[in-house]
Coordinates of C-alpha atoms in Angstrom, one line a residue:
X1 CA -118.5 -1.1 -22.4
X2 CA -115.5 1.1 -23.5
X3 CA -115.2 2.1 -19.9
X4 CA -114.9 -1.6 -18.8
X5 CA -112.2 -2.2 -21.3
X6 CA -110.4 0.8 -20.3
X7 CA -110.2 -0.4 -16.7
X8 CA -109.1 -3.8 -17.9
X9 CA -106.3 -2.2 -19.8
X10 CA -105.0 0.1 -16.9
X11 CA -105.3 -2.9 -14.6
X12 CA -103.1 -4.9 -16.9
X13 CA -100.9 -2.1 -17.4
X14 CA -100.2 -1.7 -13.9
X15 CA -99.7 -5.2 -13.1
X16 CA -97.1 -5.4 -15.9
X17 CA -95.3 -2.4 -14.5
X18 CA -95.2 -3.6 -11.0
X19 CA -94.0 -7.0 -12.1
X20 CA -91.2 -5.3 -14.2
X21 CA -90.2 -3.3 -11.3
X22 CA -90.3 -6.3 -8.9
X23 CA -88.0 -8.4 -11.4
X24 CA -85.7 -5.6 -12.1
X25 CA -85.2 -5.0 -8.4
X26 CA -84.6 -8.8 -7.8
X27 CA -82.3 -9.0 -10.7
X28 CA -80.3 -5.9 -9.4
X29 CA -80.1 -7.6 -6.0
X30 CA -78.9 -11.0 -7.5
X31 CA -76.2 -9.1 -9.7
X32 CA -75.2 -7.3 -6.4
X33 CA -74.8 -10.3 -4.4
X34 CA -73.9 -13.0 -6.8
X35 CA -73.1 -12.3 -10.4
X36 CA -70.9 -9.1 -10.1
X37 CA -71.5 -8.1 -13.9
X38 CA -69.7 -4.8 -13.3
X39 CA -67.6 -3.7 -10.5
X40 CA -69.5 -0.8 -9.4
X41 CA -72.9 -2.7 -9.2
X42 CA -74.7 0.2 -11.2
X43 CA -78.0 0.2 -12.5
X44 CA -76.6 -0.3 -16.1
X45 CA -76.8 -4.1 -15.7
X46 CA -79.7 -5.7 -17.4
X47 CA -81.7 -6.5 -14.3
X48 CA -84.5 -8.3 -16.0
X49 CA -82.1 -10.8 -17.7
X50 CA -80.1 -11.1 -14.4
X51 CA -83.5 -12.1 -12.6
X52 CA -84.2 -14.8 -15.3
X53 CA -80.6 -16.0 -15.0
X54 CA -81.1 -16.2 -11.3
X55 CA -84.2 -18.0 -11.6
X56 CA -82.7 -20.6 -13.9
X57 CA -79.7 -21.0 -11.3
X58 CA -82.1 -21.5 -8.4
X59 CA -80.8 -18.4 -6.5
X60 CA -84.4 -18.2 -4.9
X61 CA -83.6 -21.5 -3.2
X62 CA -80.1 -20.4 -2.0
X63 CA -81.6 -17.2 -0.6
X64 CA -84.4 -18.9 1.4
X65 CA -82.0 -21.5 2.8
X66 CA -79.5 -18.7 3.9
X67 CA -82.2 -17.7 6.5
X68 CA -82.0 -21.1 8.1
X69 CA -78.2 -21.3 8.1
X70 CA -75.6 -20.1 10.5
X71 CA -72.7 -20.4 8.3
X72 CA -73.8 -18.8 5.0
X73 CA -71.2 -16.4 3.7
X74 CA -72.5 -13.3 2.2
X75 CA -69.7 -11.6 0.1
X76 CA -71.2 -8.2 0.4
X77 CA -70.0 -8.2 4.1
X78 CA -66.5 -8.9 3.1
X79 CA -64.0 -6.0 3.4
X80 CA -60.6 -5.4 2.0
X81 CA -58.1 -6.8 4.5
X82 CA -54.3 -7.3 4.8
X83 CA -53.7 -10.9 4.1
X84 CA -50.7 -11.1 6.5
X85 CA -52.2 -9.1 9.4
X86 CA -56.0 -10.1 9.0
X87 CA -56.9 -6.3 9.6
X88 CA -58.9 -4.1 7.4
X89 CA -56.8 -2.3 5.0
X90 CA -58.2 1.0 6.2
X91 CA -60.0 0.3 9.4
X92 CA -61.2 3.9 9.7
X93 CA -62.9 3.9 6.6
X94 CA -64.7 0.6 6.8
X95 CA -67.9 -0.4 8.3
X96 CA -68.1 -2.8 11.3
X97 CA -68.0 -6.5 10.3
X98 CA -70.1 -9.0 12.1
X99 CA -70.9 -12.7 11.9
X100 CA -68.4 -15.5 11.0
X101 CA -66.0 -13.3 9.2
X102 CA -65.7 -10.9 12.2
X103 CA -64.5 -14.0 14.3
X104 CA -62.1 -15.0 11.5
X105 CA -60.6 -11.3 11.4
X106 CA -60.5 -11.3 15.3
X107 CA -58.6 -14.6 15.4
X108 CA -56.1 -13.7 12.8
X109 CA -55.5 -10.3 14.4
X110 CA -54.4 -11.9 17.7
X111 CA -50.6 -11.6 18.5
X112 CA -48.7 -14.7 17.1
X113 CA -47.9 -17.3 19.9
X114 CA -46.2 -19.7 17.6
X115 CA -43.1 -19.6 15.5
X116 CA -43.6 -18.4 11.8
X117 CA -44.4 -21.6 9.8
X118 CA -41.8 -22.8 7.5
X119 CA -41.6 -22.0 3.9
X120 CA -41.8 -25.2 1.6
X121 CA -40.5 -25.9 -1.7
X122 CA -42.2 -28.0 -4.4
X123 CA -41.0 -31.7 -4.5
X124 CA -42.1 -34.8 -6.6
X125 CA -44.8 -37.1 -5.4
X126 CA -46.5 -40.4 -6.6
X127 CA -50.0 -41.0 -7.5
X128 CA -51.0 -41.8 -4.0
X129 CA -50.4 -38.3 -3.0
X130 CA -54.0 -37.3 -4.4
X131 CA -55.7 -39.8 -2.1
X132 CA -56.7 -37.1 0.4
X133 CA -57.1 -34.3 -2.3
X134 CA -60.1 -32.2 -3.4
X135 CA -60.1 -30.8 -6.8
X136 CA -62.4 -27.7 -7.1
X137 CA -63.2 -26.2 -10.7
X138 CA -64.9 -25.9 -13.9
X139 CA -65.0 -28.0 -17.1
X140 CA -61.2 -28.1 -17.3
X141 CA -61.2 -29.7 -13.8
X142 CA -63.9 -32.2 -15.1
X143 CA -61.6 -33.1 -17.8
X144 CA -58.9 -33.8 -15.2
X145 CA -61.4 -36.0 -13.3
X146 CA -62.1 -38.1 -16.4
X147 CA -58.8 -38.4 -18.4
X148 CA -55.9 -37.5 -16.2
X149 CA -55.6 -40.9 -14.5
X150 CA -56.2 -39.2 -11.0
X151 CA -58.5 -42.0 -9.6
X152 CA -58.2 -41.5 -5.9
X153 CA -59.2 -37.9 -5.4
X154 CA -62.4 -36.0 -4.7
X155 CA -63.8 -33.9 -7.5
X156 CA -66.2 -30.8 -6.8
X157 CA -66.4 -29.6 -10.3
X158 CA -69.0 -28.8 -12.9
X159 CA -68.9 -27.2 -16.5
X160 CA -69.4 -23.5 -16.4
X161 CA -68.7 -23.2 -12.7
X162 CA -67.3 -19.9 -11.6
X163 CA -66.0 -18.3 -8.5
X164 CA -69.3 -16.9 -7.7
X165 CA -70.9 -20.3 -7.6
X166 CA -69.0 -21.3 -4.4
X167 CA -72.1 -21.0 -2.1
X168 CA -74.8 -22.1 -4.8
X169 CA -76.1 -25.7 -5.0
X170 CA -74.4 -26.3 -8.3
X171 CA -72.7 -29.7 -7.8
X172 CA -73.7 -33.1 -7.0
X173 CA -71.9 -34.8 -4.2
X174 CA -72.8 -38.3 -2.7
X175 CA -75.9 -38.1 -4.8
X176 CA -77.2 -34.9 -3.4
X177 CA -77.3 -31.4 -4.9
X178 CA -75.2 -29.1 -2.8
X179 CA -72.6 -26.5 -2.7
X180 CA -68.8 -26.4 -2.5
X181 CA -69.0 -24.5 0.6
X182 CA -71.3 -27.0 2.2
X183 CA -69.2 -30.0 1.3
X184 CA -66.2 -28.3 2.7
X185 CA -68.0 -27.6 5.9
X186 CA -68.7 -31.2 6.4
X187 CA -65.7 -33.1 5.0
X188 CA -62.0 -32.6 5.7
X189 CA -59.2 -32.8 3.0
X190 CA -55.5 -32.5 3.3
X191 CA -55.0 -30.9 0.0
X192 CA -57.3 -28.6 -1.9
X193 CA -56.9 -27.6 -5.6
X194 CA -58.8 -24.6 -6.8
X195 CA -59.0 -23.5 -10.6
X196 CA -61.7 -21.5 -12.1
X197 CA -61.6 -18.2 -14.1
X198 CA -62.3 -18.9 -17.6
X199 CA -66.0 -18.4 -17.4
X200 CA -65.5 -15.2 -15.6
X201 CA -63.3 -13.6 -18.2
X202 CA -66.3 -11.6 -19.6
X203 CA -67.5 -10.7 -16.0
X204 CA -66.3 -7.6 -14.0
X205 CA -62.7 -6.8 -13.9
X206 CA -59.4 -8.7 -13.0
X207 CA -59.6 -6.8 -9.6
X208 CA -63.2 -7.7 -8.8
X209 CA -62.4 -11.3 -9.8
X210 CA -59.5 -11.1 -7.4
X211 CA -61.5 -9.9 -4.5
X212 CA -64.0 -12.6 -4.8
X213 CA -61.4 -15.3 -5.2
X214 CA -59.6 -14.1 -2.3
X215 CA -62.8 -14.2 -0.2
X216 CA -63.4 -17.8 -1.3
X217 CA -59.8 -18.9 -0.4
X218 CA -60.1 -17.3 2.9
X219 CA -63.4 -19.1 3.7
X220 CA -61.7 -22.4 2.4
X221 CA -58.9 -21.8 4.9
X222 CA -61.5 -21.2 7.7
X223 CA -63.2 -24.3 7.0
X224 CA -60.0 -26.4 6.1
X225 CA -57.6 -25.0 8.6
X226 CA -55.2 -27.9 8.3
X227 CA -55.4 -28.4 4.5
X228 CA -52.7 -27.3 2.1
X229 CA -54.6 -25.0 -0.6
X230 CA -53.2 -25.1 -4.2
X231 CA -54.3 -22.2 -6.4
X232 CA -53.9 -23.3 -10.1
X233 CA -53.5 -20.5 -12.6
X234 CA -56.1 -20.5 -15.1
X235 CA -55.0 -22.3 -18.2
X236 CA -54.3 -20.3 -21.5
X237 CA -56.3 -20.6 -24.6
X238 CA -54.7 -20.9 -28.2
X239 CA -53.1 -18.0 -29.8
X240 CA -55.8 -17.9 -32.5
X241 CA -58.7 -17.9 -29.7
X242 CA -56.9 -15.2 -27.8
X243 CA -56.6 -13.0 -31.0
X244 CA -60.2 -13.5 -32.0
X245 CA -61.7 -13.1 -28.6
X246 CA -62.9 -9.9 -26.7
X247 CA -62.6 -11.0 -23.3
X248 CA -61.3 -14.6 -23.4
X249 CA -57.7 -13.5 -24.1
X250 CA -54.4 -14.7 -22.8
X251 CA -53.9 -11.1 -21.7
X252 CA -57.0 -11.1 -19.7
X253 CA -56.2 -14.6 -18.2
X254 CA -52.7 -13.6 -17.2
X255 CA -53.9 -10.4 -15.5
X256 CA -56.2 -12.5 -13.3
X257 CA -53.6 -15.2 -12.8
X258 CA -51.0 -12.6 -11.6
X259 CA -53.4 -11.3 -9.0
X260 CA -54.6 -14.7 -7.5
X261 CA -50.9 -15.7 -7.3
X262 CA -50.2 -13.0 -4.8
X263 CA -52.5 -15.2 -2.4
X264 CA -49.7 -17.8 -2.1
X265 CA -47.1 -17.7 0.8
X266 CA -45.4 -21.0 0.3
X267 CA -46.4 -22.0 3.8
X268 CA -49.9 -23.4 3.4
X269 CA -51.2 -21.7 0.3
X270 CA -49.3 -22.5 -2.9
X271 CA -49.6 -21.0 -6.6
X272 CA -49.2 -23.5 -9.5
X273 CA -49.0 -22.2 -13.0
X274 CA -50.1 -24.9 -15.5
X275 CA -49.1 -22.6 -18.2
X276 CA -45.5 -23.5 -17.4
X277 CA -46.1 -27.0 -18.3
X278 CA -45.7 -28.5 -21.8
X279 CA -49.3 -27.9 -22.5
X280 CA -48.5 -24.4 -23.5
X281 CA -45.6 -22.7 -25.6
X282 CA -44.9 -19.0 -25.9
X283 CA -47.8 -18.0 -23.5
X284 CA -50.5 -20.0 -25.3
X285 CA -52.2 -23.4 -25.4
X286 CA -50.7 -25.5 -28.1
X287 CA -53.3 -25.8 -30.9
X288 CA -52.7 -29.4 -31.4
X289 CA -53.5 -30.3 -27.7
X290 CA -57.0 -28.8 -28.0
X291 CA -60.1 -29.6 -29.8
X292 CA -61.8 -26.4 -29.3
X293 CA -59.0 -23.9 -28.6
X294 CA -60.0 -23.8 -24.9
X295 CA -60.2 -27.3 -23.6
X296 CA -57.4 -30.0 -23.6
X297 CA -58.0 -33.2 -25.7
X298 CA -58.3 -36.2 -23.4
X299 CA -55.0 -37.9 -24.3
X300 CA -53.1 -34.8 -23.0
X301 CA -54.6 -34.6 -19.5
X302 CA -51.9 -36.8 -18.0
X303 CA -49.5 -34.2 -18.8
X304 CA -51.5 -31.9 -16.3
X305 CA -51.4 -34.6 -13.7
X306 CA -47.7 -35.2 -14.0
X307 CA -47.1 -31.3 -13.6
X308 CA -49.1 -31.4 -10.5
X309 CA -47.2 -34.5 -9.1
X310 CA -43.9 -32.4 -9.6
X311 CA -45.5 -29.5 -7.5
X312 CA -46.1 -31.5 -4.4
X313 CA -45.6 -30.2 -1.0
X314 CA -44.8 -32.3 2.1
X315 CA -45.2 -31.0 5.6
X316 CA -45.5 -32.6 9.0
X317 CA -48.9 -30.9 9.5
X318 CA -50.1 -32.1 6.1
X319 CA -49.0 -35.7 6.9
X320 CA -50.9 -35.7 10.1
X321 CA -54.0 -34.2 8.4
X322 CA -53.8 -36.8 5.7
X323 CA -53.7 -39.6 8.3
X324 CA -56.8 -38.1 10.0
X325 CA -58.6 -37.6 6.7
X326 CA -58.0 -41.2 5.8
X327 CA -59.6 -42.6 9.0

């Protein structure tokens, strides 16, 4: 009898050990591919916790669907490149790139056959400017969709959305659960506004955030070649929130904003710093304008809309794309 109990005990112990190792490996893989909880992707990440997080986020569905998709973007295959030339920053030290991104690099590396695009300055527009626009973002963008007065744009936003959720089925569009990447693959827009970053402040470094952000912007450019891309700087928090926080600080937000701002070229990608609006004062969100020191009160979101309208861009190609998008 004792021998039977011992066998059951060892069998159970083996099952627990094997299950733990399997979930740890799965958690490590999901962290490596999606969450980026530290820049070096080391085993210091709590893999079991990451596995539970991945199961909650439905990453197993994303992974399974990627086997049947010819356009899924795996951020692990992305290598540092020169934004101007489209070439690897150090081609001798980088592994070969295959798939969709290799085609993107090859296309961008071809000799220019057209004149250099014109550099554009911001101008003021009216409300109809947003009719062909798409807003991508987290809870702040949810606030814009609900309270700013922008009623004619498309909003792909969700509370707690991060830059690492770009390919995940996190949003609902036309009554279906889908990803931002998939929507942009199917529908064309003339203007795309992107603002995420507050939820990533406790994850990785400003540099790892920038690298992922850059990869997403490049993929948006590939999917929406005629659209103007507006990179919105992440809104500051109040001074009190910044002083009390370990990761969500205005210094951390500013460091990330400074990096993503370098992606703008004033030709087809533009940087808009909402922190220069009247929502902020002396490098912090005005405390009277927020109910939780992070999010803007409903009555102040029109300030955001007016600031965006004062930072509009009109180009001949943008007008042509707008006409096509409106058909």
